[in-house]
C-alpha cells in the first residue's frame, strides 16, 4: 500500500499511544503484531515512531510556536499526532518533499478529523515552514 498507508498507520499508533499514555516498545510491538505491513511500511513506521518519541519535546515546541493562543494540551489528539508526523518528515526526512508532508497531513485530517482541523493543520505547518525559512 505504500507510504500513505504507513503514514496513516503511524498516526493511528501515535494516537493510540497518546490516548493510553503508553509510549512503550511493547505497545509498538503489539501494534505490529495486530497489523500487516510490508518491509518498507514497517521501516517507515519504526523510524517515525522512534524519531518522534526521541525528539518529542523539540517537535512539540515547533507545534506550540505555531498555534497562537492555544496550548498543545488543547489540540485534538488526532490532530496532534498528524502534526507530529508532518514535522518529523520535514525535519528528519530529506527524501520527502515538504509539500508532500503538508498535503498528506491535510488529507489525514480530512479523513480522520474535520475540515476545520485540516485548515488548522495547514496553517500550523505553513507557519512552521515560514519560521524555518527565516532561520
CSV table of C-alpha atoms in Angstrom, one decimal:
chain,number,residue,atom,x,y,z
A,1,UNK,CA,0.0,0.0,0.0
A,2,UNK,CA,3.0,2.3,0.5
A,3,UNK,CA,3.9,5.4,2.4
A,4,UNK,CA,0.4,6.8,2.6
A,5,UNK,CA,-0.7,3.7,4.4
A,6,UNK,CA,2.4,3.8,6.6
A,7,UNK,CA,1.8,7.4,7.4
A,8,UNK,CA,-1.8,6.8,8.4
A,9,UNK,CA,-0.8,3.8,10.4
A,10,UNK,CA,1.8,5.9,12.2
A,11,UNK,CA,-0.8,8.5,13.1
A,12,UNK,CA,-3.1,5.7,14.5
A,13,UNK,CA,-0.2,4.3,16.6
A,14,UNK,CA,0.8,7.7,17.9
A,15,UNK,CA,-2.9,8.5,18.7
A,16,UNK,CA,-3.2,5.1,20.5
A,17,UNK,CA,-0.1,5.8,22.5
A,18,UNK,CA,-1.2,9.3,23.4
A,19,UNK,CA,-4.7,8.2,24.5
A,20,UNK,CA,-3.4,5.3,26.5
A,21,UNK,CA,-0.4,7.2,27.9
A,22,UNK,CA,1.7,4.2,26.8
A,23,UNK,CA,4.8,5.1,24.8
A,24,UNK,CA,6.5,1.8,25.4
A,25,UNK,CA,8.2,-0.5,22.9
A,26,UNK,CA,5.7,-3.2,23.9
A,27,UNK,CA,2.8,-1.1,22.6
A,28,UNK,CA,4.6,-0.7,19.3
A,29,UNK,CA,5.2,-4.4,19.1
A,30,UNK,CA,1.6,-5.2,19.8
A,31,UNK,CA,0.6,-2.7,17.0
A,32,UNK,CA,2.9,-4.5,14.6
A,33,UNK,CA,1.5,-7.9,15.6
A,34,UNK,CA,-2.1,-6.8,15.0
A,35,UNK,CA,-1.5,-5.2,11.6
A,36,UNK,CA,0.0,-6.3,8.3
A,37,UNK,CA,2.8,-4.2,6.9
A,38,UNK,CA,5.4,-4.8,4.2
A,39,UNK,CA,9.1,-4.2,4.9
A,40,UNK,CA,9.1,-0.6,3.7
A,41,UNK,CA,5.9,0.4,5.6
A,42,UNK,CA,7.3,-1.2,8.8
A,43,UNK,CA,10.6,0.6,8.4
A,44,UNK,CA,8.8,4.0,7.9
A,45,UNK,CA,6.6,3.4,11.0
A,46,UNK,CA,9.5,2.3,13.2
A,47,UNK,CA,11.7,5.3,12.1
A,48,UNK,CA,8.8,7.8,12.5
A,49,UNK,CA,7.8,6.5,16.0
A,50,UNK,CA,11.4,6.3,17.3
A,51,UNK,CA,12.4,9.7,15.9
A,52,UNK,CA,9.2,11.4,17.1
A,53,UNK,CA,9.5,9.9,20.6
A,54,UNK,CA,13.2,10.7,20.8
A,55,UNK,CA,12.6,14.3,19.8
A,56,UNK,CA,9.0,14.9,21.1
A,57,UNK,CA,9.9,18.0,23.1
A,58,UNK,CA,11.5,19.7,20.1
A,59,UNK,CA,8.7,18.7,17.7
A,60,UNK,CA,6.0,19.8,20.2
A,61,UNK,CA,7.8,23.1,20.7
A,62,UNK,CA,7.6,23.8,17.0
A,63,UNK,CA,3.9,23.0,17.1
A,64,UNK,CA,3.3,25.3,20.1
A,65,UNK,CA,5.2,28.2,18.4
A,66,UNK,CA,2.6,28.0,15.6
A,67,UNK,CA,-0.7,27.6,17.5
A,68,UNK,CA,-1.1,31.2,18.7
A,69,UNK,CA,-3.3,31.4,21.8
A,70,UNK,CA,-3.6,27.7,22.3
A,71,UNK,CA,-1.7,25.2,24.4
A,72,UNK,CA,-0.7,21.9,22.9
A,73,UNK,CA,-2.9,20.2,25.5
A,74,UNK,CA,-6.0,21.7,23.9
A,75,UNK,CA,-5.4,20.1,20.5
A,76,UNK,CA,-7.4,17.0,19.4
A,77,UNK,CA,-5.1,14.0,19.9
A,78,UNK,CA,-5.6,13.0,16.2
A,79,UNK,CA,-4.5,16.5,15.1
A,80,UNK,CA,-1.5,16.5,17.4
A,81,UNK,CA,-0.4,13.1,16.1
A,82,UNK,CA,-0.8,14.3,12.5
A,83,UNK,CA,1.2,17.4,13.2
A,84,UNK,CA,4.0,15.4,14.8
A,85,UNK,CA,4.3,13.2,11.8
A,86,UNK,CA,4.4,16.1,9.3
A,87,UNK,CA,7.0,17.9,11.4
A,88,UNK,CA,9.0,14.7,11.8
A,89,UNK,CA,9.1,14.4,8.0
A,90,UNK,CA,10.1,18.0,7.4
A,91,UNK,CA,12.9,17.9,10.0
A,92,UNK,CA,14.3,14.4,9.5
A,93,UNK,CA,13.2,13.0,6.1
A,94,UNK,CA,15.1,14.7,3.2
A,95,UNK,CA,13.6,12.1,0.9
A,96,UNK,CA,10.1,13.5,1.4
A,97,UNK,CA,9.3,16.9,-0.2
A,98,UNK,CA,7.8,19.5,2.3
A,99,UNK,CA,4.8,20.0,0.1
A,100,UNK,CA,4.1,16.2,0.2
A,101,UNK,CA,4.3,16.2,4.0
A,102,UNK,CA,1.9,19.1,4.3
A,103,UNK,CA,-0.6,17.7,1.7
A,104,UNK,CA,-0.6,14.3,3.3
A,105,UNK,CA,-1.2,15.8,6.8
A,106,UNK,CA,-4.1,17.7,5.4
A,107,UNK,CA,-5.5,14.6,3.8
A,108,UNK,CA,-5.2,12.6,7.0
A,109,UNK,CA,-7.0,15.4,8.9
A,110,UNK,CA,-9.8,15.4,6.3
A,111,UNK,CA,-10.2,11.6,6.6
A,112,UNK,CA,-9.8,11.1,10.4
A,113,UNK,CA,-10.7,14.5,11.8
A,114,UNK,CA,-12.6,17.5,10.4
A,115,UNK,CA,-12.3,20.1,7.6
A,116,UNK,CA,-11.6,22.7,10.2
A,117,UNK,CA,-8.8,20.6,11.5
A,118,UNK,CA,-7.4,20.2,8.0
A,119,UNK,CA,-7.4,24.0,7.7
A,120,UNK,CA,-5.8,24.4,11.1
A,121,UNK,CA,-3.1,21.9,10.3
A,122,UNK,CA,-2.4,23.6,7.0
A,123,UNK,CA,-1.9,26.9,8.9
A,124,UNK,CA,0.3,25.4,11.6
A,125,UNK,CA,2.5,23.7,9.1
A,126,UNK,CA,2.6,26.8,6.9
A,127,UNK,CA,3.8,28.8,9.9
A,128,UNK,CA,6.4,26.2,10.7
A,129,UNK,CA,7.8,26.3,7.2
A,130,UNK,CA,7.9,30.1,7.1
A,131,UNK,CA,9.7,30.1,10.5
A,132,UNK,CA,12.2,27.5,9.3
A,133,UNK,CA,12.9,29.6,6.1
A,134,UNK,CA,13.8,32.6,8.3
A,135,UNK,CA,16.5,30.7,10.2
